[in-house]
GROMACS .gro file of C-alpha atoms in nm:
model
  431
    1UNK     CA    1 -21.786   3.023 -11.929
    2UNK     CA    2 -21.977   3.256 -12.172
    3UNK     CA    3 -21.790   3.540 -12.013
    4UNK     CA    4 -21.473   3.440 -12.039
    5UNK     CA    5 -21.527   3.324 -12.466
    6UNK     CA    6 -21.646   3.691 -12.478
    7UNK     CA    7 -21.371   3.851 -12.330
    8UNK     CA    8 -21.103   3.628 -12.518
    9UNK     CA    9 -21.274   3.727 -12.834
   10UNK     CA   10 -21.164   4.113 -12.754
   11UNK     CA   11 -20.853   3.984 -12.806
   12UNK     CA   12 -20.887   3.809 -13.105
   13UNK     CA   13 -20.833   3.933 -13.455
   14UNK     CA   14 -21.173   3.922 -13.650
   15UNK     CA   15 -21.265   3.999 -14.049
   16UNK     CA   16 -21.324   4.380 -14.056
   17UNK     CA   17 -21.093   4.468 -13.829
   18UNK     CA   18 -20.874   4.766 -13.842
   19UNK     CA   19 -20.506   4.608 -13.730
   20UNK     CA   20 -20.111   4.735 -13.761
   21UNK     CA   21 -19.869   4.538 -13.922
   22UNK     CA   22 -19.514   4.520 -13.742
   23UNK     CA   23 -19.190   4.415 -13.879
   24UNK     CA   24 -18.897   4.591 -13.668
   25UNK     CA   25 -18.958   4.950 -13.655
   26UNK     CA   26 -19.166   4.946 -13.940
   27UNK     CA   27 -19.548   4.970 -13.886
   28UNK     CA   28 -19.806   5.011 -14.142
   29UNK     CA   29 -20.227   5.039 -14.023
   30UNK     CA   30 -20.446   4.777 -14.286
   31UNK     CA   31 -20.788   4.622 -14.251
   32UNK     CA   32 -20.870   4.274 -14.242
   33UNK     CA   33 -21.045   4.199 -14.517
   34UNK     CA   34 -21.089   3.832 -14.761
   35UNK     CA   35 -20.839   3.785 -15.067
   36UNK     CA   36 -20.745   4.087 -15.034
   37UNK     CA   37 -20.348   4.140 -15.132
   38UNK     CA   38 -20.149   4.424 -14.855
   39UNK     CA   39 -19.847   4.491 -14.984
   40UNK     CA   40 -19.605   4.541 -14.694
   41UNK     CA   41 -19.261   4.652 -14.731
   42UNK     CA   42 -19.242   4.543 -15.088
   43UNK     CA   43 -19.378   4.180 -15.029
   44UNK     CA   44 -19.762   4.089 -15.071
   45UNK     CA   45 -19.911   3.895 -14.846
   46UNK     CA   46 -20.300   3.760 -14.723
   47UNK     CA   47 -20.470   3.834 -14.424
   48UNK     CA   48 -20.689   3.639 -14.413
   49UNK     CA   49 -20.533   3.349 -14.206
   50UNK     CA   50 -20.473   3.579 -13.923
   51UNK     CA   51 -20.886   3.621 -13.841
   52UNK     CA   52 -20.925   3.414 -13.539
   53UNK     CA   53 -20.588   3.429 -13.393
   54UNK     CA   54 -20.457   3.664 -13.112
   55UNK     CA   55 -20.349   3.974 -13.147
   56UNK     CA   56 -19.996   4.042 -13.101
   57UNK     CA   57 -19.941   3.707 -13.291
   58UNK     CA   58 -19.617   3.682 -13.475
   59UNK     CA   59 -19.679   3.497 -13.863
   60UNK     CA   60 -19.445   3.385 -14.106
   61UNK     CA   61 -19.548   3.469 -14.488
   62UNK     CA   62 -19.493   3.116 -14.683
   63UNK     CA   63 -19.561   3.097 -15.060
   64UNK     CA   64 -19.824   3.273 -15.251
   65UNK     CA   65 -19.831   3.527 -14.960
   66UNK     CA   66 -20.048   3.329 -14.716
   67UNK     CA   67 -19.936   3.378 -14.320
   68UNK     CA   68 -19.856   3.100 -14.110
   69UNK     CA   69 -19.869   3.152 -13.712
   70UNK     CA   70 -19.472   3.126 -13.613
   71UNK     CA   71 -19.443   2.845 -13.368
   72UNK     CA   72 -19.198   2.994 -13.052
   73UNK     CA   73 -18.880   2.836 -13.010
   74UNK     CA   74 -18.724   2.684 -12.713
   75UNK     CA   75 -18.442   2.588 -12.773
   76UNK     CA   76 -18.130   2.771 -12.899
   77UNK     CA   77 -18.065   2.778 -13.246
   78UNK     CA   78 -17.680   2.639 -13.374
   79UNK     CA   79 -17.542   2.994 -13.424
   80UNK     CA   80 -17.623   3.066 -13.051
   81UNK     CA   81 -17.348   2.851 -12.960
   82UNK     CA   82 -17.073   2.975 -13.153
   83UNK     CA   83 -16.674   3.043 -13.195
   84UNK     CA   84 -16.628   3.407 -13.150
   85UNK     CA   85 -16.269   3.621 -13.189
   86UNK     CA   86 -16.138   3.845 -12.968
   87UNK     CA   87 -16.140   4.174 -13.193
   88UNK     CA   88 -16.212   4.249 -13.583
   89UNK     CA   89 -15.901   4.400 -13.601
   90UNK     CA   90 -15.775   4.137 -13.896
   91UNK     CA   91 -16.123   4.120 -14.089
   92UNK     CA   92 -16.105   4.296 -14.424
   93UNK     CA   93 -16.415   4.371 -14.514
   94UNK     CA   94 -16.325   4.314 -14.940
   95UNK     CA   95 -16.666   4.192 -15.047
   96UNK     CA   96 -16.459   3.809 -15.090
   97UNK     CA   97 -16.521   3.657 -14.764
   98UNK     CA   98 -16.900   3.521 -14.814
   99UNK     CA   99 -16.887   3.242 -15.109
  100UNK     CA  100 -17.264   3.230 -15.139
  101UNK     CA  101 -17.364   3.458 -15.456
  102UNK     CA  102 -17.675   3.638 -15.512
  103UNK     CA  103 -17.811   3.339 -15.743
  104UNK     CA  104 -17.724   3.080 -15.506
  105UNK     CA  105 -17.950   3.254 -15.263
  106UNK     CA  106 -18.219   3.273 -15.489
  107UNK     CA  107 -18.215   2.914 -15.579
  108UNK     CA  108 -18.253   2.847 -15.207
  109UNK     CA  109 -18.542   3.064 -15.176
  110UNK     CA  110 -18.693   2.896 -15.467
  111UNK     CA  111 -18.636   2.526 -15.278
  112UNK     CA  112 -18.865   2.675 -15.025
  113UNK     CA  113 -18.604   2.702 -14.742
  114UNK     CA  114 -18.696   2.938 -14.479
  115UNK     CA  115 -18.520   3.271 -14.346
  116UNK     CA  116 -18.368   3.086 -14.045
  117UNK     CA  117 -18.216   2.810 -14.298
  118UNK     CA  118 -18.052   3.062 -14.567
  119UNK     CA  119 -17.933   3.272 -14.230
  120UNK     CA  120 -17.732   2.952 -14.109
  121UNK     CA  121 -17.604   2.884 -14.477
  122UNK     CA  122 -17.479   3.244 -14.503
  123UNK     CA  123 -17.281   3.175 -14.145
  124UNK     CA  124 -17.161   2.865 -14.264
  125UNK     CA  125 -17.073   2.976 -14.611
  126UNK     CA  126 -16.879   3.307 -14.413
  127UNK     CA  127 -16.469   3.312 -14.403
  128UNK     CA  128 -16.507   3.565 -14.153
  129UNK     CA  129 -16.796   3.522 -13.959
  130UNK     CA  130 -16.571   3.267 -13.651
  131UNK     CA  131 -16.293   3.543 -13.623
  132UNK     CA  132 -16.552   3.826 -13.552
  133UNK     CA  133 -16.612   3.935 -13.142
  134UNK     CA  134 -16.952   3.797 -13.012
  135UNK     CA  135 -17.079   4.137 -13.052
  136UNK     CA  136 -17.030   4.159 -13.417
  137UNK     CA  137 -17.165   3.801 -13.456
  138UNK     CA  138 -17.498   3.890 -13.305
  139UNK     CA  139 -17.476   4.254 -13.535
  140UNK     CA  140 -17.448   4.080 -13.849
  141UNK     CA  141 -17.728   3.780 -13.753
  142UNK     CA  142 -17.982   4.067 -13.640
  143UNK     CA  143 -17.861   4.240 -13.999
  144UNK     CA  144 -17.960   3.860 -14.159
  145UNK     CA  145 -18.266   3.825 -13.990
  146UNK     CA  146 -18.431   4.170 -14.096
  147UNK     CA  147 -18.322   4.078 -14.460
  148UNK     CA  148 -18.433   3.736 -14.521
  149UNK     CA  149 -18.669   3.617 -14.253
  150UNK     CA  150 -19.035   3.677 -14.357
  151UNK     CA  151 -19.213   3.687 -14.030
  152UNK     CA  152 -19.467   4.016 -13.977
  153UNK     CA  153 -19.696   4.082 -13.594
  154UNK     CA  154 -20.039   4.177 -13.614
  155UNK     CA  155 -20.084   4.406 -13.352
  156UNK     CA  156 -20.392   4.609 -13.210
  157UNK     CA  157 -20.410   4.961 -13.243
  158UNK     CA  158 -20.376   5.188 -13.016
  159UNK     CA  159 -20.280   5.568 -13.005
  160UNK     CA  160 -19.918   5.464 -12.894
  161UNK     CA  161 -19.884   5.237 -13.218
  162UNK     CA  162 -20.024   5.496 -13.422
  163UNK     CA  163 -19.809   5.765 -13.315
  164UNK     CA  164 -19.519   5.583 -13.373
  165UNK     CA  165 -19.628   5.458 -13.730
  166UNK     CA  166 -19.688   5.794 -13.840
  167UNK     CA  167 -19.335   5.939 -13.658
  168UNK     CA  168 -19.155   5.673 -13.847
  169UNK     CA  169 -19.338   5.683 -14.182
  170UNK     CA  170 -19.463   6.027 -14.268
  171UNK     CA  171 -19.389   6.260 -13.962
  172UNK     CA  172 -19.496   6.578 -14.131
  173UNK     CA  173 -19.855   6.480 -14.150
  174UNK     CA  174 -19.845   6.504 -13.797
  175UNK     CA  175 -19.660   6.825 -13.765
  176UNK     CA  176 -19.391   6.576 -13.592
  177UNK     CA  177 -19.578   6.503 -13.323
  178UNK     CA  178 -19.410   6.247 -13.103
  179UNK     CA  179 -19.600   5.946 -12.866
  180UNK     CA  180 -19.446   6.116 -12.529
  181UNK     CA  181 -19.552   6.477 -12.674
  182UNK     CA  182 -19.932   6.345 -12.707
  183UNK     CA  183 -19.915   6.124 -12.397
  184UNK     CA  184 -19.854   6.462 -12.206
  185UNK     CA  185 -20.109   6.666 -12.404
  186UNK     CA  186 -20.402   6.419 -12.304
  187UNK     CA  187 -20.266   6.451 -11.939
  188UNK     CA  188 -20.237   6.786 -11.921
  189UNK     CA  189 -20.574   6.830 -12.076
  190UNK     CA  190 -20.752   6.608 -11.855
  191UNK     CA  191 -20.887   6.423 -12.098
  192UNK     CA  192 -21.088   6.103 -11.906
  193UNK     CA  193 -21.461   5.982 -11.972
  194UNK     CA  194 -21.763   6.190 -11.959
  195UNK     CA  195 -21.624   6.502 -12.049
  196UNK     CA  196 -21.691   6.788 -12.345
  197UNK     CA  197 -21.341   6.890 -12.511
  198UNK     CA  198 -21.271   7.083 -12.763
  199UNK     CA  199 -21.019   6.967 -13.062
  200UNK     CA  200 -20.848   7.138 -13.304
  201UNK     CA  201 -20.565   6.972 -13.521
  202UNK     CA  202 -20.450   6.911 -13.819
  203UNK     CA  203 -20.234   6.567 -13.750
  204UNK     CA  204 -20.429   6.384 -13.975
  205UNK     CA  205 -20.692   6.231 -13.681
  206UNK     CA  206 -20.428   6.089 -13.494
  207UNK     CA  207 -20.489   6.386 -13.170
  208UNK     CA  208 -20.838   6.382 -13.245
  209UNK     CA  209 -20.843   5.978 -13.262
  210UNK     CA  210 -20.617   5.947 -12.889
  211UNK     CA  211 -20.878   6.147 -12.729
  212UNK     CA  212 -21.164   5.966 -12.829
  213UNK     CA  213 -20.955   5.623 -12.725
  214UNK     CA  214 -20.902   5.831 -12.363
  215UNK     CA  215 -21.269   5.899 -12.303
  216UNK     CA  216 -21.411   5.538 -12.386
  217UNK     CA  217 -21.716   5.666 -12.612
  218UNK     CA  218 -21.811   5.876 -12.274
  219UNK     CA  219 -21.882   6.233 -12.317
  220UNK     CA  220 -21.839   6.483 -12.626
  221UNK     CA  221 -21.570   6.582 -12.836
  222UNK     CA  222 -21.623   6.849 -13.084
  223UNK     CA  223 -21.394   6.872 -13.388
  224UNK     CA  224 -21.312   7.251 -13.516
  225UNK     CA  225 -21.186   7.198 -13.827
  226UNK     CA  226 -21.053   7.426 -14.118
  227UNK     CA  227 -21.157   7.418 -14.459
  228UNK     CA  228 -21.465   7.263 -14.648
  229UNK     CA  229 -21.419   6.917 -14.425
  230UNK     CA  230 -21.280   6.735 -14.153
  231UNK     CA  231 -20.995   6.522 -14.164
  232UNK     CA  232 -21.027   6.204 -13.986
  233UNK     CA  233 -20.782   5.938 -14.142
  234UNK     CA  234 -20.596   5.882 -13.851
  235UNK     CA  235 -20.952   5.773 -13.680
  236UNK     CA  236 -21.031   5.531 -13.873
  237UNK     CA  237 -20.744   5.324 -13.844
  238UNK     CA  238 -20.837   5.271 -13.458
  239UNK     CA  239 -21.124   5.123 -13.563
  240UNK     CA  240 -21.393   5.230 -13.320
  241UNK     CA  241 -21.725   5.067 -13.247
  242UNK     CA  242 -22.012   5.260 -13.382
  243UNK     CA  243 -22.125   5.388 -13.073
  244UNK     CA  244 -21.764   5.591 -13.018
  245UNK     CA  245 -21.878   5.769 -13.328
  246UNK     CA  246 -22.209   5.882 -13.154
  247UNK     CA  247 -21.977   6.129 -12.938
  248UNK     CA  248 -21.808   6.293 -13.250
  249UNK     CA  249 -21.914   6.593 -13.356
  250UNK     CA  250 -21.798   6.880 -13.622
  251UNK     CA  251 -21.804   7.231 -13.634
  252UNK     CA  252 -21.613   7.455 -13.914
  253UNK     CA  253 -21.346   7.710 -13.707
  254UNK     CA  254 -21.464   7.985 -13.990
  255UNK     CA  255 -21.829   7.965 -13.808
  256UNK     CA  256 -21.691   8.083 -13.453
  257UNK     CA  257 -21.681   8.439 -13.455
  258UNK     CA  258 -22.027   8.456 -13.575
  259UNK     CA  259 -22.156   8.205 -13.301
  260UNK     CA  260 -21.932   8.427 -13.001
  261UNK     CA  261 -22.142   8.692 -13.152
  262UNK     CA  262 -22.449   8.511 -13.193
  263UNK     CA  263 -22.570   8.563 -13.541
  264UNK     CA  264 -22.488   8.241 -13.677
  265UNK     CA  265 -22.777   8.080 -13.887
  266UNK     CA  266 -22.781   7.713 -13.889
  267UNK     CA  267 -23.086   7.683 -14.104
  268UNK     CA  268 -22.876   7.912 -14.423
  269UNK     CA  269 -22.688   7.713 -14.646
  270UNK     CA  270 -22.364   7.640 -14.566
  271UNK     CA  271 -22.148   7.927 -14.751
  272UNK     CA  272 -21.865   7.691 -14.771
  273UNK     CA  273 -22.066   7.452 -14.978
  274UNK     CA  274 -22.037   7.573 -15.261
  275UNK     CA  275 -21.651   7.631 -15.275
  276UNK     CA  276 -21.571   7.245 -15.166
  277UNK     CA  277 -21.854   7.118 -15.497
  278UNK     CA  278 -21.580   7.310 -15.717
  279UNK     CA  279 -21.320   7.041 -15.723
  280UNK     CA  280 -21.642   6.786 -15.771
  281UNK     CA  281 -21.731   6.925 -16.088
  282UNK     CA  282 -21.669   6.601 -16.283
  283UNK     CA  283 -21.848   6.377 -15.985
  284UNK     CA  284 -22.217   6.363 -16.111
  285UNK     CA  285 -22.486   6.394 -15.814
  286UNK     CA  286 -22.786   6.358 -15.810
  287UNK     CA  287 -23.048   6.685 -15.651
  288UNK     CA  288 -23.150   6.428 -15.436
  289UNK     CA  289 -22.858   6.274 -15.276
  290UNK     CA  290 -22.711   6.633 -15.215
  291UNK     CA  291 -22.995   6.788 -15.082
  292UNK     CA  292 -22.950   6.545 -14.840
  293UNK     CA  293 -22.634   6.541 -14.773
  294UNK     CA  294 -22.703   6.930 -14.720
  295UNK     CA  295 -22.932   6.875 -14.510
  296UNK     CA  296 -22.768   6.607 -14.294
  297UNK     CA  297 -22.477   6.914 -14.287
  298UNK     CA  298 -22.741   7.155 -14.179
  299UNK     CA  299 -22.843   6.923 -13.852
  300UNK     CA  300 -22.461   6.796 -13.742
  301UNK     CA  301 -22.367   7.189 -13.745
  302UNK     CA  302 -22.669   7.255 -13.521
  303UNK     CA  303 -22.617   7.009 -13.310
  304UNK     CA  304 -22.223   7.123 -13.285
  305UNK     CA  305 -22.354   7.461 -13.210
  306UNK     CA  306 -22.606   7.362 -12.949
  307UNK     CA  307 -22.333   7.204 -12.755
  308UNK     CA  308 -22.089   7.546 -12.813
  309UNK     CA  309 -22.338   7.804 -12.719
  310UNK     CA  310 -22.316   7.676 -12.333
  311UNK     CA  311 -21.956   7.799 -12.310
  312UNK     CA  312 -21.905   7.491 -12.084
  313UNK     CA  313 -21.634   7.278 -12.227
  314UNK     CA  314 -21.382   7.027 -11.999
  315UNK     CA  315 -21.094   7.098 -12.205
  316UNK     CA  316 -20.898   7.213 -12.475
  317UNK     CA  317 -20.704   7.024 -12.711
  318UNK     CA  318 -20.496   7.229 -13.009
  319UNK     CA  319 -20.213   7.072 -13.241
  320UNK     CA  320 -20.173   7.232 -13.597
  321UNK     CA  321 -19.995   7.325 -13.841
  322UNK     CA  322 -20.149   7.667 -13.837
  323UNK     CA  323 -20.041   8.000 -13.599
  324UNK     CA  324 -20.205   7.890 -13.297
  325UNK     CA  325 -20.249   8.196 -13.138
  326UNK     CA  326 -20.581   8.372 -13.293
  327UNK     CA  327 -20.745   7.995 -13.239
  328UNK     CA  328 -20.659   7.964 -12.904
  329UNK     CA  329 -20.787   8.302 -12.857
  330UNK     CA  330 -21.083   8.236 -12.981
  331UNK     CA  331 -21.181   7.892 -12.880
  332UNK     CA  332 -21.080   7.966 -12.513
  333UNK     CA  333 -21.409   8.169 -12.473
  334UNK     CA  334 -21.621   7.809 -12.486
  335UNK     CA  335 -21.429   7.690 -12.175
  336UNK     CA  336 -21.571   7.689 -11.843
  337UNK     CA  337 -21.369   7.863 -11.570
  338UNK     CA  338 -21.146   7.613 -11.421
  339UNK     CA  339 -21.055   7.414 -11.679
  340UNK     CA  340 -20.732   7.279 -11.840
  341UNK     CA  341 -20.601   7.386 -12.215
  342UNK     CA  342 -20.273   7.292 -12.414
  343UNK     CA  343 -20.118   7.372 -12.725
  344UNK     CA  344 -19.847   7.189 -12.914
  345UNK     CA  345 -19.598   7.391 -13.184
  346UNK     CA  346 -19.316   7.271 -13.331
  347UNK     CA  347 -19.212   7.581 -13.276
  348UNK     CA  348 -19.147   7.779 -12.956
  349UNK     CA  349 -19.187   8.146 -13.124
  350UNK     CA  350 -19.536   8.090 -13.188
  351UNK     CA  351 -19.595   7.951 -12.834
  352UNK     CA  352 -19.422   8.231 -12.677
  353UNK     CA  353 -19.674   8.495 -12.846
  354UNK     CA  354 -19.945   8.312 -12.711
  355UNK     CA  355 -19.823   8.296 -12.370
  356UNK     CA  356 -19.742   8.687 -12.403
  357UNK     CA  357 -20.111   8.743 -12.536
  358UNK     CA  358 -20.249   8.516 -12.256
  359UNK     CA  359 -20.026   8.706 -11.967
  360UNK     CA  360 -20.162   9.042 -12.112
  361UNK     CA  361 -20.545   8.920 -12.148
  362UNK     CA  362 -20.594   8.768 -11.853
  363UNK     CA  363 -20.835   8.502 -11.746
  364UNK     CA  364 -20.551   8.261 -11.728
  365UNK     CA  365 -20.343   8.081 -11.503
  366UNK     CA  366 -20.032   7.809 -11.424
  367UNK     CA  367 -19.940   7.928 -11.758
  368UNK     CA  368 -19.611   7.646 -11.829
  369UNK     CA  369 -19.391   7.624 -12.160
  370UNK     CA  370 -19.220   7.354 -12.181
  371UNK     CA  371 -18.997   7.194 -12.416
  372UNK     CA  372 -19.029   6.747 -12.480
  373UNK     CA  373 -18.751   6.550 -12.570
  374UNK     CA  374 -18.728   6.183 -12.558
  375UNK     CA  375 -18.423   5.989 -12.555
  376UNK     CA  376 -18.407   5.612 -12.677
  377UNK     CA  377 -18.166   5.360 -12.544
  378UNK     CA  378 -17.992   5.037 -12.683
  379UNK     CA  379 -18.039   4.775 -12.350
  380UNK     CA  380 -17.815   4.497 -12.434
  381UNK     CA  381 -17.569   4.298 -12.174
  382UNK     CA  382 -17.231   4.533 -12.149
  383UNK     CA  383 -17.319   4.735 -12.438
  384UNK     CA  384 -17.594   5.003 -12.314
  385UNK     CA  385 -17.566   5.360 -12.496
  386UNK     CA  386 -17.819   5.611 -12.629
  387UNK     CA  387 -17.925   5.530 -12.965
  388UNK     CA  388 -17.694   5.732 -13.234
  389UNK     CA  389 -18.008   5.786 -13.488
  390UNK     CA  390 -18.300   5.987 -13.352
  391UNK     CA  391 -18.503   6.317 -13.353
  392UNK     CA  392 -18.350   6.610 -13.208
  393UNK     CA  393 -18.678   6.734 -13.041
  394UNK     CA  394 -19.042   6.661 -12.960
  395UNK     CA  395 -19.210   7.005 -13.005
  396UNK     CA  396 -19.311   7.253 -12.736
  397UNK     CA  397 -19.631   7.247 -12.543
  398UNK     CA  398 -19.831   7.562 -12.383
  399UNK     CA  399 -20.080   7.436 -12.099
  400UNK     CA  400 -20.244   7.647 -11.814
  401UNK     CA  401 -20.612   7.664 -11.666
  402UNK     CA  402 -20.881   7.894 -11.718
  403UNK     CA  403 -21.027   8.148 -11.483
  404UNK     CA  404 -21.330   8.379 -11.398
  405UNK     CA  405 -21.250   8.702 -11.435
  406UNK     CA  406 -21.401   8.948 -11.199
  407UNK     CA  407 -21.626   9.186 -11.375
  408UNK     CA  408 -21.814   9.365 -11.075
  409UNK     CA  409 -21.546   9.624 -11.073
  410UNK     CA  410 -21.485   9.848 -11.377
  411UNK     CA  411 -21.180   9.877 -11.587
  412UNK     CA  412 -20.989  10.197 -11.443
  413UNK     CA  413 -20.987  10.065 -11.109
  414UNK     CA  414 -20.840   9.735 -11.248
  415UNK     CA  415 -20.487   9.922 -11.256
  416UNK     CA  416 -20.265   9.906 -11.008
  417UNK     CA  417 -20.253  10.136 -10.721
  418UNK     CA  418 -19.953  10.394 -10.742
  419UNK     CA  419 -19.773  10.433 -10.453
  420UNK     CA  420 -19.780  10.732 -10.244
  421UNK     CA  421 -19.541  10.978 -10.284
  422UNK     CA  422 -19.193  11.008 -10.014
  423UNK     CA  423 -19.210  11.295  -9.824
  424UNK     CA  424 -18.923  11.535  -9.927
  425UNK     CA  425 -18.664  11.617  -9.637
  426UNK     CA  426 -18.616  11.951  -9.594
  427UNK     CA  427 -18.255  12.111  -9.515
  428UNK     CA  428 -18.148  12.386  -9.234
  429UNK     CA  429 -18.201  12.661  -9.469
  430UNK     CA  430 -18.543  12.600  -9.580
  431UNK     CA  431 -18.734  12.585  -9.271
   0.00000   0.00000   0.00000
């Protein structure tokens, strides 16, 4: 019985969790935590009614912003079973036909009526609404609904969620990465538990954040990052355990040249340092506190390093805004032989170099460029048709495998072998 409470409680929305907030196609990522006012899609609202309850959960948001679980209905509601026309082709739309005015729907709200209730006054207060096709009826109810009823999900995150929140909010933080485009990048990379990959990105966490989520706190994933820090927004909002963080580790992409080369000093001072404390001038530290932070620096880019110098990663993971061609070129030296890398662009020029530069190198192979493109649909009964409004593209991925190349035999007798020379034919008068 104790098993089964703890399992249900994995399910259950507790006070300090990170959660997404769903209202159509709109999603925004918030953490549970008391009195504390969200405001979501310009209406505030409390959260903290919604610890203890399921995810998933659909609420309704009654006065002073305080969610109520929304009970589910069974039976059909009075506009379900409705007079419909056979075509719209006598409805002028002239702004006249609805004789509810803005006020009047105010006043209602103020009674404390409820979305459903000022949705069935607008139909019955409608001149037009009986003479419209069944189709149009259910159009302008769904177009009622999204407007006046106050209902919001709670749902768990997850890298599919998060994708799609950032796609639909602020797609260029993500370099317009798309859920299908990542769910092929963690395939093609292999990603699964107990595994060392390599990520570099600049999506805000979100690539960084789906891998950990693949691997299940198993295994090692080392962040190369640009600049004086990494960015890890996007992690946060899946809300990880502490122990997932255990398997995170950083090292700075301006460090690798020195490491292939093996003069990197982990004990100096970190060079960049001193250029990220310039926009902290005003922020008064103490010695103290930043010789330890410093310090704590010092050990995470040892222990980065430790786990680079092996040259024995699963996998390779790259998705930024940057060319991706002198990183790729550089970070594929940490893989072992026989292991899978990808790339996303959202560009195919950039891809193509690299595929040029890999072809030319060597060391490579199943080298595959391919272009992602997903399609959504409208499913409804006798009306099925691509939806009108949607992104034209999804990015282009580069993925292959790496090999060991054979050094035993020296580079002049890695060329090609000419062929001999044909024999000339000689006529009558030469011989």
């Amino acid at each position: 019985m104790a098993d089964n409470v703890d399992g249900d409680s994995l399910y259950r929305i507790k006070e300090g969790d990170y959660v997404v907030l769903k209202r159509g196609d709109i999603f925004k990522a918030v953490q549970i935590q008391p009195k504390k006012k969200v405001i979501f899609e310009k209406q505030w609202l409390f959260l903290d009614k919604a610890v203890g309850q399921l995810y998933s959960s659909t609420f309704e948001i009654v006065s002073g912003g305080i969610l109520q679980p929304l009970k589910p209905k069974h039976t059909e509601s009075s506009s379900d079973a409705k007079e419909a026309g056979t075509d719209n082709r006598n409805i002028v739309d002239d702004g006249k036909s609805q004789k509810l005015t803005r006020d009047d729907i105010e006043t209602l709200k103020e009674k404390g009526m409820k979305g459903q209730e000022i949705i069935q006054q607008l139909i019955e207060n409608s001149s037009t609404f009986k003479d419209k096709t069944e189709y149009a009826q259910d159009k302008y109810i769904k177009k009622k609904k999204k407007k006046y009823e106050n209902t919001v999900t709670i749902l768990k995150p997850s890298c599919r969620i998060l994708a799609m929140m950032y796609h639909g909010r602020e797609p260029g933080k993500i370099c317009h990465l798309q859920y299908d485009t990542l769910a092929q990048m963690l395939t093609l990379a292999n990603i699964h538990a107990g595994s060392k990959v390599l990520v570099f990105e600049t999506c805000a966490g979100l690539v960084l954040g789906s891998v950990m989520e693949r691997m299940g706190g198993y295994g090692s994933v080392i962040q190369m990052y640009p600049g004086g820090g990494p960015v890890r927004a996007g992690v946060e909002s899946f809300g990880f355990p502490e122990h997932f963080h255990d398997m995170l580790h950083e090292f700075p992409i301006c460090h690798v040249n020195a490491l292939l080369a093996g003069t990197l000093d982990t004990t100096a001072k970190d060079p960049s340092a001193g250029r990220a404390c310039l926009f902290k001038k005003n922020l008064k530290i103490s010695p103290r506190l930043k010789k330890v932070k410093q310090e704590e620096k010092r050990k995470k880019l040892a222990a980065a390093a430790a786990l680079l110098e092996g040259r024995n990663a699963d996998g390779l993971v790259i998705a930024s805004r940057f060319h991706p061609c002198p990183v790729l070129m550089g970070l594929l030296k940490f893989l072992s032989p026989s292991r899978p890398f990808v790339v996303y662009s959202q560009y195919k020029e950039a891809l193509i170099e690299c595929y040029t530069k890999l072809k030319e190198q060597g060391g490579t192979v199943n080298l595959r460029l391919t272009d992602t493109w997903l399609r959504h649909y409208q499913v409804l009964p006798n009306r099925t048709h691509p939806v009108l409004l949607m992104s034209g593209g999804g990015g282009y991925l580069l993925s292959g495998t790496t090999v060991a190349a054979d050094r035993s035999k020296p580079a002049g007798s890695q060329r090609a072998e000419e062929p001999a020379a044909k024999r000339l034919k000689l006529t009558d008068t030469e011989r």
